[in-house]
Amino acid sequence: MTTKLETLPAASNKPAAGKPTNPRKPRESRGTLAFSQSARTKALIKHAILIVTGGVMIYPLLWMVVSSLRANELIFREPGLWLNSLEMANYADGWSALTHPFGHYMLNSAVVVLGSILGNLISCSMAAYAFARLQFTGQKIFFGIMLLTIMLPFHVVIVPQYILFSQIGWVNTFWPLIVPKLLATDAFFVFLMVQFIRGIPKELDEAARIDGAGHPRIFLRVILPLMVPALATTTIFTFIWTWNDFFGALIYLTDPDMFTVPVALRAFVDSQSATSWGSLFAMSIVSLLPVFLVFLFGQRFLIKGIATTGIK
């Protein structure tokens, strides 16, 4: 008599239909947890160092703001940042302390800044286009000489420039501060724009040349609209450097009616009588507001312009 062994079906590894699966998540090893905790600790230490460093760097500015709201006799007696009372009269006194209201000197600086910005935008962009797109004899030599002028201190050329401007009767006018900008004397901006133009595809120039455009039209219609980040960077730097220029304005401007903001602030410091430090700090804060606003609203163009003009 024979017996038949019935074989049972092998258990399937597939889940039954309609039943959700709960896959187990791999547990993080102790090494991974220790690494993440170590990275988090390093990040906290780094941010703490940055906050402390930033506080040290911004402390002089905060102290000047606080000092502009203190009485004149308490400015150097209380070096902290705590205010017991507000002396808003420092701003009113400082605004009218000199021969003219302080707004007159800010207007003088605005005239010089506007002329310098226009001069740099026009002359430096044209010089940069010539170095980046035109082919002429001695191009590399002239470009190298232009770069060498970046290392030339301003004090080296101030004497011959003063003699020249004095002979043509431009001393005590704004022309010595504006006219050099029309001659592409700021080699840094020329180099900045050259690097930007070299990043623009030459196929755009060739397409415009096929349509019959010459170099002036290519520069105005093709290159210049694409140079907005570099032009914005030039505008911001020119504004900050010209607005804060003290040495040039001190050399060429002797009439108090022609003083710019830095020279007018120097007039608050009197070596013979008591200096009104509260008014000086108050007007310093007022003079910093345009620089702060220009940088605040133009920082994205500044970052984009610098990031897209690297050496290739």
mmCIF file of C-alpha atoms in Angstrom:
data_model
loop_
_atom_site.group_PDB
_atom_site.id
_atom_site.type_symbol
_atom_site.label_atom_id
_atom_site.label_comp_id
_atom_site.label_asym_id
_atom_site.label_seq_id
_atom_site.Cartn_x
_atom_site.Cartn_y
_atom_site.Cartn_z
ATOM 1 C CA MET A 1 0.000 0.000 0.000
ATOM 2 C CA THR A 2 1.442 3.232 -1.058
ATOM 3 C CA THR A 3 0.895 6.576 0.622
ATOM 4 C CA LYS A 4 0.937 9.917 -1.164
ATOM 5 C CA LEU A 5 2.662 12.758 0.594
ATOM 6 C CA GLU A 6 0.963 16.006 -0.078
ATOM 7 C CA THR A 7 3.372 18.892 -0.406
ATOM 8 C CA LEU A 8 2.366 22.211 1.041
ATOM 9 C CA PRO A 9 2.855 25.327 -1.148
ATOM 10 C CA ALA A 10 5.933 27.321 -0.276
ATOM 11 C CA ALA A 11 5.298 30.472 1.662
ATOM 12 C CA SER A 12 5.416 33.468 -0.616
ATOM 13 C CA ASN A 13 7.523 36.468 0.269
ATOM 14 C CA LYS A 14 5.074 38.807 -1.407
ATOM 15 C CA PRO A 15 2.706 40.671 0.937
ATOM 16 C CA ALA A 16 -0.935 39.843 0.777
ATOM 17 C CA ALA A 17 -3.062 42.061 -1.332
ATOM 18 C CA GLY A 18 -4.681 44.891 0.495
ATOM 19 C CA LYS A 19 -2.344 44.785 3.497
ATOM 20 C CA PRO A 20 -0.004 47.787 3.877
ATOM 21 C CA THR A 21 3.663 47.169 4.309
ATOM 22 C CA ASN A 22 5.714 48.761 7.070
ATOM 23 C CA PRO A 23 9.327 48.729 5.945
ATOM 24 C CA ARG A 24 11.730 49.249 8.766
ATOM 25 C CA LYS A 25 13.813 52.395 8.575
ATOM 26 C CA PRO A 26 17.501 51.875 9.018
ATOM 27 C CA ARG A 27 18.630 53.141 12.363
ATOM 28 C CA GLU A 28 21.351 55.763 12.446
ATOM 29 C CA SER A 29 24.546 54.405 13.772
ATOM 30 C CA ARG A 30 26.248 55.938 16.747
ATOM 31 C CA GLY A 31 29.025 57.201 14.492
ATOM 32 C CA THR A 32 26.541 59.117 12.304
ATOM 33 C CA LEU A 33 24.906 60.694 15.344
ATOM 34 C CA ALA A 34 28.273 61.659 16.781
ATOM 35 C CA PHE A 35 29.319 63.171 13.439
ATOM 36 C CA SER A 36 26.129 65.249 13.115
ATOM 37 C CA GLN A 37 26.477 66.472 16.699
ATOM 38 C CA SER A 38 30.108 67.401 16.086
ATOM 39 C CA ALA A 39 29.192 69.285 12.902
ATOM 40 C CA ARG A 40 26.418 71.106 14.759
ATOM 41 C CA THR A 41 28.843 72.110 17.513
ATOM 42 C CA LYS A 42 31.367 73.404 14.971
ATOM 43 C CA ALA A 43 28.646 75.424 13.245
ATOM 44 C CA LEU A 44 27.578 76.985 16.550
ATOM 45 C CA ILE A 45 31.173 77.899 17.394
ATOM 46 C CA LYS A 46 31.699 79.397 13.946
ATOM 47 C CA HIS A 47 28.556 81.503 14.157
ATOM 48 C CA ALA A 48 29.473 82.653 17.661
ATOM 49 C CA ILE A 49 32.900 83.780 16.439
ATOM 50 C CA LEU A 50 31.326 85.600 13.482
ATOM 51 C CA ILE A 51 28.819 87.368 15.751
ATOM 52 C CA VAL A 52 31.531 88.478 18.161
ATOM 53 C CA THR A 53 33.777 89.654 15.298
ATOM 54 C CA GLY A 54 30.888 91.524 13.688
ATOM 55 C CA GLY A 55 30.073 93.185 17.002
ATOM 56 C CA VAL A 56 33.679 94.332 17.408
ATOM 57 C CA MET A 57 33.717 95.733 13.864
ATOM 58 C CA ILE A 58 30.402 97.574 14.201
ATOM 59 C CA TYR A 59 31.080 98.903 17.701
ATOM 60 C CA PRO A 60 32.776 102.168 16.512
ATOM 61 C CA LEU A 61 29.759 102.972 14.348
ATOM 62 C CA LEU A 62 27.343 102.263 17.185
ATOM 63 C CA TRP A 63 29.456 104.371 19.531
ATOM 64 C CA MET A 64 29.361 107.272 17.070
ATOM 65 C CA VAL A 65 25.572 107.011 16.788
ATOM 66 C CA VAL A 66 25.238 107.005 20.592
ATOM 67 C CA SER A 67 27.743 109.870 20.957
ATOM 68 C CA SER A 68 25.733 111.985 18.534
ATOM 69 C CA LEU A 69 22.860 111.794 21.067
ATOM 70 C CA ARG A 70 24.946 112.716 24.123
ATOM 71 C CA ALA A 71 25.902 116.038 25.627
ATOM 72 C CA ASN A 72 29.283 117.304 24.463
ATOM 73 C CA GLU A 73 30.897 116.989 27.911
ATOM 74 C CA LEU A 74 29.744 113.365 28.370
ATOM 75 C CA ILE A 75 30.971 111.890 25.071
ATOM 76 C CA PHE A 76 34.440 110.850 26.244
ATOM 77 C CA ARG A 77 33.467 110.531 29.892
ATOM 78 C CA GLU A 78 31.010 107.679 29.218
ATOM 79 C CA PRO A 79 32.448 105.351 26.547
ATOM 80 C CA GLY A 80 29.620 102.819 26.806
ATOM 81 C CA LEU A 81 26.542 102.471 24.601
ATOM 82 C CA TRP A 82 23.938 103.201 27.290
ATOM 83 C CA LEU A 83 22.071 106.515 27.005
ATOM 84 C CA ASN A 84 20.674 108.299 30.035
ATOM 85 C CA SER A 85 19.205 111.146 27.960
ATOM 86 C CA LEU A 86 18.801 112.126 24.323
ATOM 87 C CA GLU A 87 20.473 115.292 23.017
ATOM 88 C CA MET A 88 18.689 115.809 19.704
ATOM 89 C CA ALA A 89 19.981 119.392 19.699
ATOM 90 C CA ASN A 90 23.311 118.085 18.347
ATOM 91 C CA TYR A 91 21.691 117.495 14.960
ATOM 92 C CA ALA A 92 20.049 120.927 14.863
ATOM 93 C CA ASP A 93 23.228 122.677 16.006
ATOM 94 C CA GLY A 94 25.448 120.731 13.624
ATOM 95 C CA TRP A 95 23.192 121.419 10.648
ATOM 96 C CA SER A 96 23.599 125.183 11.068
ATOM 97 C CA ALA A 97 26.980 125.402 12.820
ATOM 98 C CA LEU A 98 29.051 126.336 9.743
ATOM 99 C CA THR A 99 28.830 129.231 7.290
ATOM 100 C CA HIS A 100 26.109 127.470 5.305
ATOM 101 C CA PRO A 101 23.592 124.802 6.313
ATOM 102 C CA PHE A 102 25.081 121.330 6.103
ATOM 103 C CA GLY A 103 22.790 120.540 3.194
ATOM 104 C CA HIS A 104 24.809 123.008 1.095
ATOM 105 C CA TYR A 105 27.944 120.869 1.484
ATOM 106 C CA MET A 106 26.008 117.698 0.747
ATOM 107 C CA LEU A 107 24.809 119.331 -2.471
ATOM 108 C CA ASN A 108 28.409 120.162 -3.396
ATOM 109 C CA SER A 109 29.385 116.538 -2.836
ATOM 110 C CA ALA A 110 26.400 115.399 -4.892
ATOM 111 C CA VAL A 111 27.567 117.527 -7.848
ATOM 112 C CA VAL A 112 31.070 116.051 -7.690
ATOM 113 C CA VAL A 113 29.741 112.516 -7.254
ATOM 114 C CA LEU A 114 27.318 112.818 -10.178
ATOM 115 C CA GLY A 115 30.014 114.171 -12.488
ATOM 116 C CA SER A 116 32.464 111.467 -11.411
ATOM 117 C CA ILE A 117 29.929 108.681 -11.951
ATOM 118 C CA LEU A 118 29.024 109.891 -15.444
ATOM 119 C CA GLY A 119 32.695 110.310 -16.311
ATOM 120 C CA ASN A 120 33.652 106.813 -15.177
ATOM 121 C CA LEU A 121 30.677 105.144 -16.850
ATOM 122 C CA ILE A 122 31.323 106.800 -20.211
ATOM 123 C CA SER A 123 35.111 106.775 -20.407
ATOM 124 C CA CYS A 124 35.856 103.468 -18.676
ATOM 125 C CA SER A 125 33.246 101.547 -20.678
ATOM 126 C CA MET A 126 34.615 102.885 -23.968
ATOM 127 C CA ALA A 127 38.213 102.101 -22.985
ATOM 128 C CA ALA A 128 37.184 98.621 -21.849
ATOM 129 C CA TYR A 129 35.446 97.924 -25.165
ATOM 130 C CA ALA A 130 38.585 98.980 -27.029
ATOM 131 C CA PHE A 131 40.803 96.639 -24.996
ATOM 132 C CA ALA A 132 38.338 93.727 -25.138
ATOM 133 C CA ARG A 133 37.101 93.847 -28.734
ATOM 134 C CA LEU A 134 39.426 95.944 -30.911
ATOM 135 C CA GLN A 135 42.732 94.767 -32.333
ATOM 136 C CA PHE A 136 45.455 97.409 -32.557
ATOM 137 C CA THR A 137 49.225 97.638 -32.379
ATOM 138 C CA GLY A 138 50.606 97.472 -28.848
ATOM 139 C CA GLN A 139 47.289 96.435 -27.317
ATOM 140 C CA LYS A 140 48.832 94.139 -24.698
ATOM 141 C CA ILE A 141 51.523 96.688 -23.851
ATOM 142 C CA PHE A 142 49.009 99.483 -23.300
ATOM 143 C CA PHE A 143 46.780 97.144 -21.304
ATOM 144 C CA GLY A 144 49.714 96.244 -19.056
ATOM 145 C CA ILE A 145 50.598 99.921 -18.572
ATOM 146 C CA MET A 146 46.967 100.582 -17.668
ATOM 147 C CA LEU A 147 47.100 97.838 -15.032
ATOM 148 C CA LEU A 148 50.350 99.239 -13.628
ATOM 149 C CA THR A 149 48.628 102.563 -12.935
ATOM 150 C CA ILE A 150 46.467 100.777 -10.344
ATOM 151 C CA MET A 151 49.576 100.501 -8.167
ATOM 152 C CA LEU A 152 50.491 104.169 -8.685
ATOM 153 C CA PRO A 153 49.657 106.174 -5.529
ATOM 154 C CA PHE A 154 47.509 109.260 -5.955
ATOM 155 C CA HIS A 155 50.041 111.344 -4.016
ATOM 156 C CA VAL A 156 52.662 110.847 -6.748
ATOM 157 C CA VAL A 157 50.662 112.725 -9.396
ATOM 158 C CA ILE A 158 48.973 115.302 -7.168
ATOM 159 C CA VAL A 159 51.760 117.905 -7.529
ATOM 160 C CA PRO A 160 51.935 117.960 -11.373
ATOM 161 C CA GLN A 161 48.141 117.830 -11.545
ATOM 162 C CA TYR A 162 47.833 120.760 -9.157
ATOM 163 C CA ILE A 163 50.331 122.804 -11.215
ATOM 164 C CA LEU A 164 48.421 122.002 -14.413
ATOM 165 C CA PHE A 165 45.001 122.858 -12.996
ATOM 166 C CA SER A 166 46.387 125.993 -11.364
ATOM 167 C CA GLN A 167 47.782 127.250 -14.676
ATOM 168 C CA ILE A 168 44.420 126.862 -16.417
ATOM 169 C CA GLY A 169 42.552 128.473 -13.496
ATOM 170 C CA TRP A 170 40.630 125.445 -12.259
ATOM 171 C CA VAL A 171 41.744 125.573 -8.621
ATOM 172 C CA ASN A 172 38.821 126.185 -6.242
ATOM 173 C CA THR A 173 36.374 124.683 -8.729
ATOM 174 C CA PHE A 174 34.869 121.233 -9.107
ATOM 175 C CA TRP A 175 36.591 120.614 -12.464
ATOM 176 C CA PRO A 176 39.818 119.068 -11.077
ATOM 177 C CA LEU A 177 37.689 116.497 -9.240
ATOM 178 C CA ILE A 178 35.483 115.637 -12.250
ATOM 179 C CA VAL A 179 37.511 116.060 -15.458
ATOM 180 C CA PRO A 180 40.060 113.273 -14.719
ATOM 181 C CA LYS A 181 37.156 110.837 -14.487
ATOM 182 C CA LEU A 182 36.255 111.665 -18.102
ATOM 183 C CA LEU A 183 39.700 110.423 -19.190
ATOM 184 C CA ALA A 184 39.369 106.857 -17.831
ATOM 185 C CA THR A 185 41.963 107.406 -15.107
ATOM 186 C CA ASP A 186 40.410 104.770 -12.802
ATOM 187 C CA ALA A 187 42.137 101.677 -14.170
ATOM 188 C CA PHE A 188 40.327 99.405 -11.731
ATOM 189 C CA PHE A 189 36.978 100.040 -13.423
ATOM 190 C CA VAL A 190 38.495 99.633 -16.890
ATOM 191 C CA PHE A 191 39.870 96.230 -15.890
ATOM 192 C CA LEU A 192 36.522 95.291 -14.308
ATOM 193 C CA MET A 193 34.628 96.070 -17.511
ATOM 194 C CA VAL A 194 37.225 94.401 -19.745
ATOM 195 C CA GLN A 195 36.764 91.149 -17.856
ATOM 196 C CA PHE A 196 32.988 91.473 -18.139
ATOM 197 C CA ILE A 197 33.039 92.170 -21.887
ATOM 198 C CA ARG A 198 35.329 89.189 -22.481
ATOM 199 C CA GLY A 199 32.605 87.004 -20.982
ATOM 200 C CA ILE A 200 30.062 88.175 -23.587
ATOM 201 C CA PRO A 201 29.979 85.802 -26.616
ATOM 202 C CA LYS A 202 31.606 87.276 -29.723
ATOM 203 C CA GLU A 203 28.890 85.675 -31.836
ATOM 204 C CA LEU A 204 26.641 88.583 -30.837
ATOM 205 C CA ASP A 205 29.142 91.038 -32.326
ATOM 206 C CA GLU A 206 29.435 88.980 -35.509
ATOM 207 C CA ALA A 207 25.649 88.814 -35.908
ATOM 208 C CA ALA A 208 25.395 92.593 -35.510
ATOM 209 C CA ARG A 209 28.267 93.090 -37.972
ATOM 210 C CA ILE A 210 26.439 90.947 -40.542
ATOM 211 C CA ASP A 211 23.469 93.306 -40.176
ATOM 212 C CA GLY A 212 25.775 96.193 -41.075
ATOM 213 C CA ALA A 213 26.536 97.535 -37.589
ATOM 214 C CA GLY A 214 29.894 99.120 -36.863
ATOM 215 C CA HIS A 215 31.786 99.332 -33.597
ATOM 216 C CA PRO A 216 29.827 102.334 -32.213
ATOM 217 C CA ARG A 217 26.501 100.648 -32.853
ATOM 218 C CA ILE A 218 27.706 97.285 -31.498
ATOM 219 C CA PHE A 219 28.940 99.004 -28.356
ATOM 220 C CA LEU A 220 25.728 100.967 -27.793
ATOM 221 C CA ARG A 221 23.163 98.387 -28.888
ATOM 222 C CA VAL A 222 24.773 95.032 -28.007
ATOM 223 C CA ILE A 223 27.522 95.354 -25.404
ATOM 224 C CA LEU A 224 26.316 98.227 -23.243
ATOM 225 C CA PRO A 225 22.867 96.755 -22.402
ATOM 226 C CA LEU A 226 24.567 93.531 -21.256
ATOM 227 C CA MET A 227 27.000 95.405 -19.004
ATOM 228 C CA VAL A 228 24.424 96.506 -16.439
ATOM 229 C CA PRO A 229 25.993 94.559 -13.514
ATOM 230 C CA ALA A 230 29.474 95.964 -14.255
ATOM 231 C CA LEU A 231 28.087 99.485 -14.707
ATOM 232 C CA ALA A 232 26.174 99.207 -11.427
ATOM 233 C CA THR A 233 29.328 98.052 -9.638
ATOM 234 C CA THR A 234 31.242 101.001 -11.071
ATOM 235 C CA THR A 235 28.493 103.389 -9.993
ATOM 236 C CA ILE A 236 28.430 102.130 -6.398
ATOM 237 C CA PHE A 237 32.203 102.145 -5.936
ATOM 238 C CA THR A 238 32.555 105.572 -7.572
ATOM 239 C CA PHE A 239 29.837 106.985 -5.334
ATOM 240 C CA ILE A 240 31.421 105.654 -2.137
ATOM 241 C CA TRP A 241 34.987 106.635 -3.027
ATOM 242 C CA THR A 242 34.097 110.106 -4.304
ATOM 243 C CA TRP A 243 31.684 110.892 -1.461
ATOM 244 C CA ASN A 244 34.380 110.003 1.083
ATOM 245 C CA ASP A 245 37.254 111.697 -0.777
ATOM 246 C CA PHE A 246 38.930 114.119 1.608
ATOM 247 C CA PHE A 247 42.435 114.632 0.262
ATOM 248 C CA GLY A 248 41.514 115.726 -3.272
ATOM 249 C CA ALA A 249 38.813 118.124 -2.105
ATOM 250 C CA LEU A 250 41.141 119.555 0.560
ATOM 251 C CA ILE A 251 43.840 120.262 -2.044
ATOM 252 C CA TYR A 252 41.699 121.900 -4.737
ATOM 253 C CA LEU A 253 38.873 123.540 -2.740
ATOM 254 C CA THR A 254 39.856 126.494 -0.527
ATOM 255 C CA ASP A 255 36.657 128.545 -0.561
ATOM 256 C CA PRO A 256 34.248 127.461 2.232
ATOM 257 C CA ASP A 257 31.372 127.851 -0.226
ATOM 258 C CA MET A 258 32.866 125.022 -2.332
ATOM 259 C CA PHE A 259 33.562 122.578 0.508
ATOM 260 C CA THR A 260 32.361 119.007 0.135
ATOM 261 C CA VAL A 261 31.109 116.886 3.046
ATOM 262 C CA PRO A 262 34.495 115.502 4.249
ATOM 263 C CA VAL A 263 36.108 118.967 4.252
ATOM 264 C CA ALA A 264 33.068 120.470 5.953
ATOM 265 C CA LEU A 265 33.302 117.842 8.712
ATOM 266 C CA ARG A 266 36.938 118.835 9.205
ATOM 267 C CA ALA A 267 35.753 122.397 9.879
ATOM 268 C CA PHE A 268 34.041 121.198 13.079
ATOM 269 C CA VAL A 269 37.443 120.376 14.590
ATOM 270 C CA ASP A 270 39.006 123.592 15.909
ATOM 271 C CA SER A 271 42.552 123.385 17.250
ATOM 272 C CA GLN A 272 42.300 126.712 19.118
ATOM 273 C CA SER A 273 38.873 126.570 20.749
ATOM 274 C CA ALA A 274 36.617 123.796 22.023
ATOM 275 C CA THR A 275 35.512 121.269 19.431
ATOM 276 C CA SER A 276 31.810 120.493 19.166
ATOM 277 C CA TRP A 277 32.107 116.716 19.137
ATOM 278 C CA GLY A 278 28.383 116.121 19.442
ATOM 279 C CA SER A 279 27.635 118.176 16.339
ATOM 280 C CA LEU A 280 30.551 116.548 14.501
ATOM 281 C CA PHE A 281 29.279 113.037 15.207
ATOM 282 C CA ALA A 282 25.715 114.037 14.353
ATOM 283 C CA MET A 283 26.702 115.372 10.930
ATOM 284 C CA SER A 284 28.920 112.340 10.386
ATOM 285 C CA ILE A 285 25.862 110.145 10.804
ATOM 286 C CA VAL A 286 23.934 112.350 8.367
ATOM 287 C CA SER A 287 26.761 112.106 5.818
ATOM 288 C CA LEU A 288 26.820 108.301 6.119
ATOM 289 C CA LEU A 289 23.135 107.904 5.294
ATOM 290 C CA PRO A 290 23.530 108.346 1.484
ATOM 291 C CA VAL A 291 26.360 105.793 1.418
ATOM 292 C CA PHE A 292 24.307 103.335 3.454
ATOM 293 C CA LEU A 293 21.245 103.735 1.220
ATOM 294 C CA VAL A 294 23.234 103.370 -2.005
ATOM 295 C CA PHE A 295 24.885 100.196 -0.753
ATOM 296 C CA LEU A 296 21.600 98.831 0.617
ATOM 297 C CA PHE A 297 19.686 99.188 -2.648
ATOM 298 C CA GLY A 298 22.594 98.355 -4.944
ATOM 299 C CA GLN A 299 24.203 95.418 -3.159
ATOM 300 C CA ARG A 300 22.607 92.786 -5.403
ATOM 301 C CA PHE A 301 24.017 94.525 -8.482
ATOM 302 C CA LEU A 302 27.352 94.874 -6.702
ATOM 303 C CA ILE A 303 27.557 91.161 -5.881
ATOM 304 C CA LYS A 304 26.414 90.152 -9.364
ATOM 305 C CA GLY A 305 28.891 92.487 -11.030
ATOM 306 C CA ILE A 306 31.840 91.214 -9.008
ATOM 307 C CA ALA A 307 30.808 87.560 -9.351
ATOM 308 C CA THR A 308 30.549 87.763 -13.149
ATOM 309 C CA THR A 309 33.820 89.586 -13.795
ATOM 310 C CA GLY A 310 36.301 87.014 -12.550
ATOM 311 C CA ILE A 311 39.556 86.332 -14.338
ATOM 312 C CA LYS A 312 38.991 83.745 -17.067
#
